Amino acid sequence: EKLAAKKKRRKEREALGDKAPPKAIPKTIENQRVYDETTVDPNDEEVAFDEATDEFAPYFNRQTVPKILITTSDRPRGRTVRFCEQLSTVIPNSHFYYRRGLALKRIIPQCIARDFTDLIVINEDRQIPNGLVLSHLPDGPTAHFRMSSVRLRKEIKRKGKEPTEHVPEVILNNFTTRLGHSIGRMFASLFPHDPQFIGRQVATFHNQRDYIFFRFHRYIFKSEKKVGIQELGPRFTLKLRSLQKGTFDSKFGEYEWIHKRREMDTSRRKFHL
Amino acid sequence: GRCYLYMKTIERAPFPRRLWERVLLNKNYEKALEEIDENLIYWPRFIRHKCKQRFTKITQYLIRIRKLTLKRQRKIVPLRRKIERREKRREEKALIAAQLDNAIEKELLERLKQDTYGDIYNFPIHAFDKALQQQEAESESESDAEKEEEEDEDTDKREFVEAESDESDLSDFEDMDKLETSSEEEREEEEVKKQTSHSKSKGKTPLKGPARRKRRYIEIEYEEETEPTTKTKAA
């Protein structure tokens, strides 16, 4: 029945010729997205002021260099360990330490003492990583993500080599709302602020419908209008579960945003990031 | 957790409510053992022994529980199948909608246009290209003559690459030969071609060029297994 309607419409259009009305834009979920009042306007002063005074300001003013500690939950299994190692090669200036039963609450003061700026904890379940806790250390926000569809480097089909030690560029796509903006800045603060363009590597955090896709590519400009990219490095997708104001604290933390399934998952066209 | 001793006598068998008789045992382990002995005084030795064994086991696991609750405990959160499936589906659809490759490429090209890369990449406009082409056609070595026009354009643009080649680790990219034959290959091949062929001939890195070339050859080693010759015993 739909086919018949389509055919009829096409015939009408052809019959009208030049006078036909322009083609209708197909409706996508992105088009129909429920308007979110916290969408950031590029010229918004309040947002700009906020960003100048929040915890990432020293990073964006190039005062601090990121230093990252990656760790797992207790007893990590093979896949998780390999993923952590790959992640530590992707993010420059990052260190991976095993965690033998140390409480996070005690690790955090130690990290601050040793000048780490960020802490990443990868939680695993049944030998695969499935959660990520990213906390900006000197008293910064903590974001808890659910990680899915993790691909290690050897599972990605390509014939390239491993990433080098060059500082990659960062691309943050589609972080529109206030919440998305702050998460985007969190990701940006993981990488040193001055990318080395000779390395030609780019790390991408692409937000689409509340899922953040992470990819790591090497690019080359074939001509002025054509660029080739080759995927290297692990890939994974994140979904934000909660954002806390201070450092990681499960009991007394002040939650800035939690994903409440009952309220937030009701509409298919409403997204928060 | 306190422990009780429960006793059963056959006389009370028809009255299930009154069947079990209960005695609260002492908190102290040794004193509790003595109490068990007192209460089960006329019972057979074997049963008393087994009862005390059971009591020991119970106290030990109670101690363990108390210790564990003090340490950090894993919180087990049940997965909800419906929700999980829904999230998975939505993620797949989001991935398709995202069209990551295109988005990344667009972003990179935009950055190129906005000059964030500075002077690294120089893409001259077409007229300049053609002029250069002509110049090169006159004064180039034989290798250039083989290649297509587009090659020449690219080499001009690619002068920068030679400087980078030392630093970037593209050491196992395809041979020069392949590069020479097809420069404008599709992205879908997923191979990044490094076009240093021409710049070499221009004498930018005279030593490194041929040396690199040699290194780039892919070595194919064939290993042949020779079966061990069976020894025949001299009869």
XYZ file of C-alpha atoms in Angstrom:
508
model
C 0.000 0.000 0.000
C 2.838 2.317 0.807
C 4.538 1.338 -2.425
C 1.440 2.213 -4.362
C 1.250 5.634 -2.724
C 4.904 6.242 -3.466
C 4.519 5.306 -7.090
C 1.568 7.577 -7.466
C 3.463 10.464 -5.966
C 6.412 9.888 -8.230
C 4.195 9.860 -11.268
C 2.583 13.094 -10.228
C 5.928 14.690 -9.774
C 7.086 13.624 -13.172
C 3.866 14.740 -14.716
C 4.193 18.207 -13.244
C 7.723 18.540 -14.457
C 9.326 21.792 -13.482
C 6.448 23.023 -11.456
C 6.638 20.095 -9.086
C 7.000 20.969 -5.406
C 10.434 20.309 -3.928
C 11.203 16.933 -2.497
C 10.126 16.411 1.055
C 12.835 15.935 3.649
C 12.615 12.503 5.222
C 11.925 12.454 8.888
C 14.742 11.121 10.978
C 15.022 10.797 14.697
C 17.541 13.586 14.734
C 15.108 15.832 12.929
C 12.267 14.992 15.223
C 14.292 15.334 18.338
C 12.393 16.850 21.214
C 13.811 20.267 21.811
C 16.053 20.228 24.824
C 16.079 23.439 26.731
C 19.627 23.002 27.824
C 21.008 23.100 24.320
C 24.113 25.168 24.208
C 24.128 28.157 21.956
C 27.593 28.860 20.622
C 27.316 32.467 21.669
C 25.869 31.910 25.036
C 27.673 34.081 27.527
C 26.612 32.210 30.568
C 27.985 29.003 29.231
C 31.209 30.658 28.235
C 31.582 32.132 31.677
C 30.850 28.805 33.287
C 33.414 27.092 31.218
C 36.023 29.630 32.089
C 35.541 28.986 35.760
C 34.873 25.288 36.039
C 37.322 22.566 36.853
C 38.653 22.260 33.351
C 39.705 25.841 33.064
C 43.320 25.216 34.020
C 43.550 22.574 31.371
C 42.088 24.753 28.663
C 44.370 27.579 29.638
C 47.260 25.221 29.174
C 48.333 25.324 32.733
C 48.122 21.641 33.456
C 49.269 18.706 31.430
C 47.024 15.680 31.670
C 48.395 12.618 33.366
C 46.097 9.689 33.457
C 45.878 6.562 35.538
C 44.040 3.625 34.061
C 43.025 0.746 36.234
C 40.434 -1.989 36.401
C 38.217 -3.583 38.969
C 39.517 -6.525 40.960
C 41.030 -9.422 39.166
C 40.910 -8.317 35.578
C 40.748 -11.007 32.965
C 42.642 -11.249 29.681
C 40.488 -9.195 27.411
C 40.120 -6.364 29.813
C 43.825 -6.212 30.441
C 44.576 -6.115 26.765
C 42.002 -3.432 26.234
C 43.506 -1.360 29.016
C 46.933 -1.664 27.532
C 45.693 -0.541 24.153
C 43.855 2.318 25.701
C 46.980 3.429 27.442
C 48.811 3.558 24.124
C 46.053 5.593 22.583
C 45.972 8.210 25.299
C 49.324 9.845 25.673
C 50.836 10.228 29.094
C 48.752 7.505 30.641
C 49.778 4.704 32.926
C 48.150 1.421 33.587
C 48.357 -0.169 36.999
C 46.895 -3.340 38.274
C 44.634 -3.104 41.207
C 45.028 -5.771 43.766
C 42.189 -5.160 46.070
C 42.888 -1.511 46.748
C 39.978 0.611 47.736
C 39.247 3.489 45.407
C 38.803 5.861 48.262
C 42.377 5.286 49.253
C 43.773 5.387 45.762
C 42.371 8.811 45.054
C 44.359 10.803 47.620
C 47.481 8.977 46.513
C 46.821 9.886 42.920
C 46.318 13.495 43.775
C 49.564 13.454 45.665
C 51.356 12.042 42.668
C 49.967 14.675 40.360
C 47.593 12.653 38.270
C 44.894 14.664 36.584
C 42.492 11.905 35.622
C 41.544 8.463 36.728
C 39.904 5.864 34.559
C 38.524 2.695 36.073
C 37.322 0.026 33.733
C 34.840 -2.326 35.217
C 34.526 -5.768 33.815
C 31.933 -8.459 33.869
C 32.465 -11.979 32.645
C 35.842 -11.289 31.217
C 34.824 -8.338 29.085
C 34.965 -4.683 30.001
C 31.554 -3.158 30.422
C 31.831 -0.047 32.518
C 34.000 3.010 32.643
C 34.421 5.498 35.426
C 36.206 8.647 34.449
C 37.027 11.119 37.157
C 38.937 14.311 36.912
C 41.148 14.207 39.892
C 41.749 17.364 41.741
C 38.187 17.372 42.903
C 36.618 17.167 39.517
C 33.465 15.621 38.154
C 33.131 11.893 37.878
C 31.312 10.294 35.024
C 30.133 6.729 35.037
C 29.515 5.101 31.667
C 28.318 1.816 30.474
C 30.680 0.511 27.830
C 29.583 -1.772 25.078
C 30.797 -3.172 21.802
C 34.481 -3.089 22.595
C 36.771 -4.055 19.767
C 40.427 -4.689 20.342
C 42.963 -3.673 17.821
C 43.357 -6.993 16.200
C 39.645 -7.354 15.692
C 39.431 -4.268 13.578
C 39.911 -5.048 9.956
C 42.804 -3.086 8.687
C 46.408 -3.510 7.820
C 47.977 -0.633 9.668
C 50.316 -0.406 12.561
C 49.883 0.609 16.149
C 49.501 4.217 17.139
C 52.677 6.148 17.660
C 53.613 8.328 20.548
C 52.398 11.465 18.860
C 49.716 13.449 20.510
C 46.527 12.867 18.560
C 43.949 15.413 17.630
C 40.576 15.268 19.225
C 37.228 15.535 17.518
C 34.103 15.946 19.599
C 30.951 15.635 17.577
C 27.432 16.442 18.443
C 27.679 17.350 22.087
C 24.885 19.835 22.140
C 23.314 20.177 25.562
C 24.923 21.556 28.688
C 25.466 18.082 29.973
C 26.942 17.003 26.692
C 29.180 20.010 26.722
C 30.627 19.208 30.096
C 31.179 15.598 29.153
C 32.849 16.724 25.968
C 35.212 18.898 27.928
C 35.985 15.994 30.178
C 37.030 13.940 27.205
C 39.027 16.740 25.764
C 40.920 17.135 28.986
C 42.238 13.621 28.683
C 44.446 14.553 25.759
C 47.216 17.099 25.817
C 46.086 20.347 24.409
C 48.632 20.698 21.625
C 48.192 17.965 19.084
C 51.143 17.051 16.951
C 49.882 17.259 13.444
C 52.805 15.357 12.091
C 51.451 12.277 13.763
C 48.250 12.572 11.780
C 46.242 10.724 14.327
C 42.827 11.662 15.483
C 40.679 10.412 18.309
C 36.986 10.920 17.809
C 34.205 11.035 20.336
C 31.004 11.106 18.391
C 27.745 11.483 20.220
C 24.675 10.155 18.513
C 21.404 9.648 20.314
C 23.079 9.501 23.688
C 25.650 6.934 22.616
C 29.225 8.132 22.461
C 31.299 6.302 19.894
C 35.029 6.384 20.294
C 37.250 5.790 17.318
C 40.917 6.274 16.692
C 42.099 6.915 13.158
C 45.066 7.919 11.149
C 44.273 10.297 8.347
C 45.984 11.424 5.231
C 44.977 14.148 2.867
C 44.969 12.831 -0.623
C 43.974 16.106 -2.128
C 42.264 19.260 -1.146
C 38.852 17.738 -1.010
C 39.622 14.183 -0.229
C 40.908 12.600 2.912
C 41.541 8.979 3.666
C 41.244 7.534 7.108
C 42.461 4.282 8.430
C 41.162 2.957 11.643
C 43.637 1.890 14.196
C 43.346 1.557 17.889
C 40.507 0.132 19.890
C 36.942 1.238 19.567
C 34.091 1.250 22.007
C 30.769 2.905 22.696
C 29.774 4.585 25.904
C 26.464 5.472 27.394
C 26.413 7.911 30.224
C 24.882 6.613 33.391
C 25.655 9.242 35.945
C 27.664 12.337 36.557
C 28.855 13.246 40.016
C 30.163 16.545 41.151
C 33.132 15.490 43.216
C 35.497 12.616 42.838
C 34.241 9.112 42.863
C 32.173 8.395 45.905
C 29.361 5.953 45.770
C 27.690 6.782 49.064
C 28.089 10.450 49.744
C 28.600 11.793 46.290
C 26.475 14.543 44.965
C 24.968 13.436 41.713
C 24.612 16.039 39.080
C 22.807 13.754 36.702
C 21.618 10.177 36.906
C 19.992 8.250 34.174
C 16.577 7.419 35.473
C 15.150 4.774 33.330
C 11.520 5.330 34.147
C 11.528 8.986 33.385
C 14.103 9.383 30.719
C 13.588 6.413 28.489
C 9.943 7.066 27.769
C 10.241 8.987 24.560
C 12.127 7.760 21.571
C 12.992 11.220 20.445
C 14.329 12.668 23.599
C 18.039 12.660 24.233
C 20.093 14.169 26.959
C 23.597 14.446 25.714
C 24.458 -14.350 65.254
C 23.679 -16.421 68.276
C 23.472 -20.183 68.191
C 20.771 -22.357 69.628
C 20.785 -26.023 70.384
C 17.704 -27.853 69.243
C 16.786 -31.226 70.736
C 14.235 -33.727 69.717
C 12.824 -36.604 71.819
C 10.881 -39.516 70.492
C 8.237 -39.171 73.170
C 7.159 -35.937 71.603
C 6.985 -37.246 68.078
C 3.151 -36.980 67.739
C 3.236 -33.302 68.730
C 5.129 -31.487 66.043
C 4.695 -28.169 67.804
C 6.386 -29.390 70.903
C 8.800 -31.597 69.117
C 11.862 -29.370 69.195
C 13.256 -28.051 72.403
C 15.522 -25.030 72.207
C 18.463 -23.921 74.307
C 20.400 -20.719 73.784
C 24.090 -21.392 73.756
C 26.746 -19.234 75.270
C 28.561 -16.695 73.149
C 31.839 -18.091 74.246
C 32.911 -20.961 72.044
C 34.330 -23.229 74.768
C 31.516 -22.620 77.195
C 29.009 -23.352 74.467
C 30.700 -26.671 73.825
C 30.358 -27.536 77.481
C 26.686 -26.602 77.404
C 26.128 -28.897 74.470
C 27.744 -31.658 76.452
C 25.541 -30.975 79.469
C 22.350 -30.925 77.485
C 23.041 -33.946 75.415
C 24.357 -35.874 78.342
C 22.670 -39.206 77.840
C 22.866 -39.150 74.086
C 25.185 -41.438 72.196
C 28.774 -40.303 71.792
C 28.680 -40.162 68.041
C 25.739 -37.799 67.942
C 27.331 -35.487 70.462
C 30.490 -35.382 68.412
C 28.681 -34.606 65.223
C 26.684 -31.896 66.914
C 29.803 -30.225 68.162
C 31.333 -30.442 64.712
C 28.345 -28.742 63.209
C 28.473 -26.054 65.817
C 32.114 -25.394 65.045
C 31.404 -25.002 61.385
C 28.568 -22.584 62.049
C 30.604 -20.353 64.303
C 33.394 -20.245 61.757
C 31.207 -19.121 58.952
C 29.553 -16.546 61.109
C 32.937 -15.077 61.878
C 33.726 -14.998 58.174
C 30.507 -13.172 57.367
C 31.269 -10.517 59.916
C 34.745 -10.007 58.481
C 33.555 -9.786 54.915
C 30.886 -7.235 55.611
C 33.577 -4.932 56.837
C 35.534 -5.132 53.612
C 34.367 -3.734 50.268
C 31.710 -5.857 48.729
C 30.729 -6.225 45.156
C 27.312 -4.963 44.432
C 25.583 -7.323 42.089
C 23.134 -5.576 39.887
C 20.731 -7.684 37.889
C 20.537 -7.075 34.191
C 17.165 -6.535 32.707
C 16.865 -8.437 29.527
C 14.325 -6.248 27.852
C 16.221 -3.130 28.609
C 19.482 -4.606 27.547
C 18.048 -5.679 24.234
C 16.511 -2.302 23.718
C 19.780 -0.545 24.396
C 21.613 -2.816 22.046
C 19.183 -2.190 19.259
C 19.271 1.530 19.780
C 23.012 1.507 19.759
C 23.123 -0.268 16.444
C 20.717 2.159 14.919
C 22.621 5.071 16.305
C 25.778 3.703 14.811
C 24.198 3.512 11.399
C 22.762 6.973 11.743
C 26.061 8.361 12.839
C 28.001 7.589 9.679
C 31.199 8.030 11.556
C 33.600 7.844 8.669
C 31.867 10.584 6.783
C 31.592 12.740 9.830
C 35.249 12.409 10.643
C 36.284 13.147 7.129
C 34.114 16.205 6.982
C 35.515 17.462 10.210
C 39.068 16.953 9.048
C 38.446 18.733 5.791
C 36.870 21.603 7.629
C 39.818 21.900 9.873
C 42.026 21.906 6.846
C 40.018 24.735 5.378
C 40.125 26.699 8.556
C 43.851 26.496 8.524
C 44.306 24.786 11.833
C 47.112 22.788 10.322
C 49.050 25.788 9.339
C 51.602 25.319 6.707
C 52.023 21.611 6.771
C 49.684 20.829 3.962
C 49.886 22.930 0.865
C 47.294 22.324 -1.775
C 47.879 24.714 -4.577
C 45.092 25.547 -6.942
C 44.766 23.936 -10.323
C 46.449 26.516 -12.473
C 49.519 26.414 -10.342
C 49.448 22.663 -10.593
C 49.436 22.592 -14.291
C 52.270 25.063 -14.500
C 54.290 22.976 -12.166
C 53.424 19.889 -14.071
C 54.844 21.309 -17.204
C 57.982 22.294 -15.444
C 58.410 18.890 -14.033
C 57.679 17.088 -17.213
C 60.671 18.816 -18.678
C 63.127 18.288 -15.931
C 62.089 15.109 -14.204
C 63.725 11.727 -14.188
C 62.398 8.706 -16.079
C 60.339 7.423 -13.208
C 58.040 10.361 -13.453
C 57.364 9.863 -17.090
C 55.690 6.570 -16.366
C 53.222 7.963 -13.955
C 49.990 9.704 -14.582
C 49.499 13.409 -14.363
C 47.776 13.267 -11.097
C 50.865 11.736 -9.659
C 52.839 14.793 -10.460
C 50.350 17.028 -8.807
C 50.435 14.998 -5.728
C 54.134 14.958 -5.500
C 54.237 18.715 -5.438
C 51.765 18.687 -2.713
C 53.556 15.922 -1.025
C 56.857 17.555 -0.561
C 56.048 17.911 3.048
C 55.663 14.198 3.476
C 59.341 13.545 3.274
C 59.989 15.586 6.365
C 57.407 13.671 8.226
C 58.433 10.308 7.026
C 61.206 10.148 9.533
C 58.948 10.679 12.427
C 55.805 8.874 11.595
C 55.925 5.189 11.891
C 54.390 4.243 8.595
C 57.060 1.715 8.113
C 55.029 -1.098 6.849
C 53.030 0.670 4.248
C 52.928 -0.767 0.817
C 55.764 -0.728 -1.628
C 56.696 2.169 -3.756
C 55.733 0.113 -6.751
C 52.168 -0.105 -5.717
C 52.097 3.579 -5.047
C 53.353 4.374 -8.453
C 50.698 2.452 -10.204
C 47.676 3.709 -8.382
C 47.691 6.825 -6.349
C 44.043 7.669 -6.325
C 42.792 4.493 -4.824
C 39.596 4.407 -2.963
C 39.436 4.829 0.712
C 37.583 1.625 1.054
C 40.788 -0.194 0.552
C 41.710 1.113 3.920
C 45.305 1.518 3.104
C 47.034 4.754 3.533
C 49.558 5.254 0.801
C 52.558 7.278 1.490
C 53.708 9.031 -1.566
C 57.312 9.692 -1.101
C 58.412 8.305 -4.388
C 58.844 11.554 -6.195
C 60.285 13.583 -3.473
C 63.012 11.038 -3.287
C 63.912 11.480 -6.863
C 64.180 15.172 -6.254
C 66.993 14.477 -3.977
C 65.453 15.476 -0.701
C 66.854 12.579 1.192
C 69.269 11.036 -1.182
C 70.548 8.436 1.171
C 67.399 7.518 2.898
C 65.379 7.103 -0.279
C 66.938 4.039 -1.753
C 67.656 2.651 1.661
C 64.033 3.007 2.541
C 63.046 1.421 -0.650
C 65.023 -1.583 0.112
C 63.532 -1.845 3.500
C 60.066 -1.584 2.154
C 60.207 -4.704 0.159
C 58.041 -7.345 1.629
C 60.032 -10.411 2.297
C 58.297 -13.594 1.543
C 60.017 -16.540 2.992
C 59.043 -19.936 2.007
C 59.698 -22.585 4.522
C 59.863 -26.056 3.299
C 59.652 -28.881 5.635
C 61.840 -31.719 4.727
C 60.641 -34.940 6.124
C 63.169 -36.688 8.214
C 64.661 -39.413 6.210
C 63.791 -42.649 7.748
C 66.715 -44.625 8.741
C 66.735 -48.047 7.477
C 68.420 -50.460 9.633
C 70.999 -52.450 7.991
C 69.860 -55.886 8.232
